[in-house]
Short mmCIF file of C-alpha atoms in Angstrom, two decimals:
data_model
loop_
_atom_site.label_atom_id
_atom_site.label_comp_id
_atom_site.label_asym_id
_atom_site.label_seq_id
_atom_site.Cartn_x
_atom_site.Cartn_y
_atom_site.Cartn_z
CA UNK A 743 -16.78 74.12 115.36
CA UNK A 744 -19.58 71.58 115.58
CA UNK A 745 -19.41 71.01 111.77
CA UNK A 746 -20.70 67.46 110.76
CA UNK A 747 -19.00 66.17 107.62
CA UNK A 748 -20.94 63.94 105.34
CA UNK A 749 -19.29 60.31 104.91
CA UNK A 750 -18.19 59.71 101.54
CA UNK A 751 -16.45 56.87 99.23
CA UNK A 752 -12.56 57.23 98.83
CA UNK A 753 -9.85 55.03 97.99
CA UNK A 754 -7.67 53.80 100.62
CA UNK A 755 -4.22 51.92 100.17
CA UNK A 756 -1.73 50.99 102.44
CA UNK A 757 2.09 51.95 102.21
CA UNK A 758 4.59 49.14 101.09
CA UNK A 759 6.20 47.73 104.05
CA UNK A 760 9.69 47.76 102.51
CA UNK A 761 10.57 49.44 99.24
CA UNK A 762 13.58 49.01 97.03
CA UNK A 763 16.06 52.04 96.99
CA UNK A 764 19.40 53.15 95.66
CA UNK A 765 21.48 52.39 92.72
CA UNK A 766 19.83 49.32 91.03
CA UNK A 767 17.40 49.08 93.85
CA UNK A 768 19.77 46.96 95.81
CA UNK A 769 18.93 48.59 99.17
CA UNK A 770 15.77 48.35 101.26
CA UNK A 771 14.13 50.85 103.15
CA UNK A 772 11.00 50.53 105.64
CA UNK A 773 8.16 52.32 104.42
CA UNK A 774 8.71 55.95 103.09
CA UNK A 775 10.24 58.98 104.72
CA UNK A 776 6.94 60.28 106.17
CA UNK A 777 4.73 57.07 106.49
CA UNK A 778 5.60 53.80 108.24
CA UNK A 779 5.46 50.41 106.23
CA UNK A 780 1.77 49.33 106.21
CA UNK A 781 0.17 52.50 107.03
CA UNK A 782 -3.22 53.16 105.95
CA UNK A 783 -3.41 56.18 103.74
CA UNK A 784 -6.46 57.83 101.89
CA UNK A 785 -5.94 58.96 98.28
CA UNK A 786 -7.83 62.67 98.01
CA UNK A 787 -6.26 63.37 94.15
CA UNK A 788 -4.69 61.75 91.38
CA UNK A 789 -2.89 63.48 88.61
CA UNK A 790 -4.25 61.40 85.37
CA UNK A 791 -2.58 63.59 83.19
CA UNK A 792 0.81 62.33 84.48
CA UNK A 793 -0.04 58.84 84.07
CA UNK A 794 -1.01 58.64 87.94
CA UNK A 795 2.45 58.42 88.76
CA UNK A 796 2.14 60.53 91.89
CA UNK A 797 -1.06 60.61 94.15
CA UNK A 798 -2.20 63.15 96.81
CA UNK A 799 -2.41 61.06 100.20
CA UNK A 800 -3.74 61.91 103.64
CA UNK A 801 -2.63 59.56 106.53
CA UNK A 802 -0.85 59.75 110.02
CA UNK A 803 2.94 60.74 109.90
CA UNK A 804 5.51 58.22 110.72
CA UNK A 805 6.94 60.27 113.70
CA UNK A 806 4.38 62.16 115.14
CA UNK A 807 0.95 60.56 114.18
CA UNK A 808 -0.27 63.95 113.19
CA UNK A 809 -2.54 63.75 110.02
CA UNK A 810 -0.80 65.01 106.92
CA UNK A 811 -1.28 65.74 103.49
CA UNK A 812 1.27 64.78 100.81
CA UNK A 813 1.96 63.84 97.22
CA UNK A 814 3.59 60.38 97.06
CA UNK A 815 4.73 58.01 94.10
CA UNK A 816 1.95 55.34 93.37
CA UNK A 817 4.28 52.69 93.65
CA UNK A 818 4.73 52.95 97.36
CA UNK A 819 1.23 51.94 97.59
CA UNK A 820 -0.66 48.66 97.39
CA UNK A 821 -3.82 47.09 98.06
CA UNK A 822 -5.95 50.05 96.77
CA UNK A 823 -9.64 49.85 97.51
CA UNK A 824 -13.01 51.67 97.91
CA UNK A 825 -14.13 52.43 101.53
CA UNK A 826 -16.79 54.76 102.82
CA UNK A 827 -14.97 57.10 104.80
CA UNK A 828 -16.55 58.79 107.97
CA UNK A 829 -13.14 60.47 109.60
CA UNK A 830 -13.77 63.98 110.13
CA UNK A 831 -9.74 64.59 109.77
CA UNK A 832 -9.53 62.80 106.82
CA UNK A 833 -12.81 64.48 105.09
CA UNK A 834 -11.70 67.89 106.14
CA UNK A 835 -8.10 67.45 104.50
CA UNK A 836 -10.06 66.16 101.46
CA UNK A 837 -12.39 69.13 100.76
CA UNK A 838 -15.21 68.91 98.98
CA UNK A 839 -15.02 67.16 95.54
CA UNK A 840 -16.28 68.97 92.21
CA UNK A 841 -18.25 65.65 91.99
CA UNK A 842 -18.94 63.44 94.86
CA UNK A 843 -17.66 59.86 93.85
CA UNK A 844 -19.93 56.90 93.81
CA UNK A 845 -19.04 53.51 95.25
CA UNK A 846 -18.78 52.00 91.93
CA UNK A 847 -16.51 54.76 90.58
CA UNK A 848 -14.39 54.54 93.60
CA UNK A 849 -13.83 50.74 93.00
CA UNK A 850 -13.00 51.21 89.32
CA UNK A 851 -10.59 53.91 90.41
CA UNK A 852 -9.17 51.61 92.97
CA UNK A 853 -8.62 48.66 90.50
CA UNK A 854 -7.03 51.00 88.17
CA UNK A 855 -4.42 52.41 90.57
CA UNK A 856 -3.69 48.92 91.94
CA UNK A 857 -2.96 47.75 88.32
CA UNK A 858 -0.65 50.97 87.64
CA UNK A 859 1.03 50.64 91.12
CA UNK A 860 2.23 47.02 90.49
CA UNK A 861 3.46 48.25 87.07
CA UNK A 862 5.71 51.23 88.29
CA UNK A 863 7.13 49.02 91.00
CA UNK A 864 8.16 46.35 88.33
CA UNK A 865 9.32 49.20 86.00
CA UNK A 866 11.12 51.13 88.85
CA UNK A 867 14.28 48.81 88.50
CA UNK A 868 13.59 46.73 85.60
CA UNK A 869 16.54 44.34 84.17
CA UNK A 870 18.04 44.79 87.77
CA UNK A 871 18.41 41.42 90.17
CA UNK A 872 16.59 41.77 93.40
CA UNK A 873 19.05 41.85 96.41
CA UNK A 874 19.77 38.44 98.27
CA UNK A 875 16.66 38.14 100.91
CA UNK A 876 14.77 40.74 99.22
CA UNK A 877 11.67 42.07 101.30
CA UNK A 878 10.18 44.39 98.71
CA UNK A 879 6.51 44.11 98.04
CA UNK A 880 6.80 41.86 95.06
CA UNK A 881 8.89 39.51 96.78
CA UNK A 882 6.74 39.30 99.88
CA UNK A 883 3.44 38.83 97.92
CA UNK A 884 4.81 36.87 94.88
CA UNK A 885 1.47 37.24 93.31
CA UNK A 886 2.63 35.83 89.83
CA UNK A 887 3.35 32.40 91.32
CA UNK A 888 7.17 32.63 91.23
CA UNK A 889 9.47 33.49 94.17
CA UNK A 890 9.05 37.15 93.14
CA UNK A 891 12.52 37.68 92.57
CA UNK A 892 12.93 36.64 88.67
CA UNK A 893 14.89 33.72 89.70
CA UNK A 894 17.72 35.65 91.59
CA UNK A 895 17.37 34.18 94.79
CA UNK A 896 15.60 36.56 97.18
CA UNK A 897 13.43 35.89 100.12
CA UNK A 898 10.39 34.83 98.19
CA UNK A 899 7.03 34.92 99.84
CA UNK A 900 7.13 35.04 103.84
CA UNK A 901 4.51 33.72 105.77
CA UNK A 902 3.21 35.46 108.84
CA UNK A 903 2.76 32.12 110.86
#
């Protein structure tokens, strides 16, 4: 099996470090059931007819480190970006696309998915206050310039220093 796979442009994202979970989003869970928080995943397929609420991803499993392919909610991903991918493991799992994506097309799709993911995260527990000391993606990034909790006293931005 000395098959060389040509590199191609793909969309890459990271799994949110913490996600809100449970009744009213008052519990926090690290990452997802199959991916660690912060793990890099490659988006190999979207479901535009369903509003891209779910994506097919390839990444390394939380417990085994083996490469896996699963469908997961878009809201559990962030920092979508276009990247020229060379990894044979990822490219084999992605298969051959009907039309190879260009860099420009991958960047446009990544930007659209980033907007959708932020919207789906906001809507997933809309109207419910964040728990005290919240570590969800919005509270950690506070992209809107507020404390990220809607004034409910969560953790707000956390510095890495």
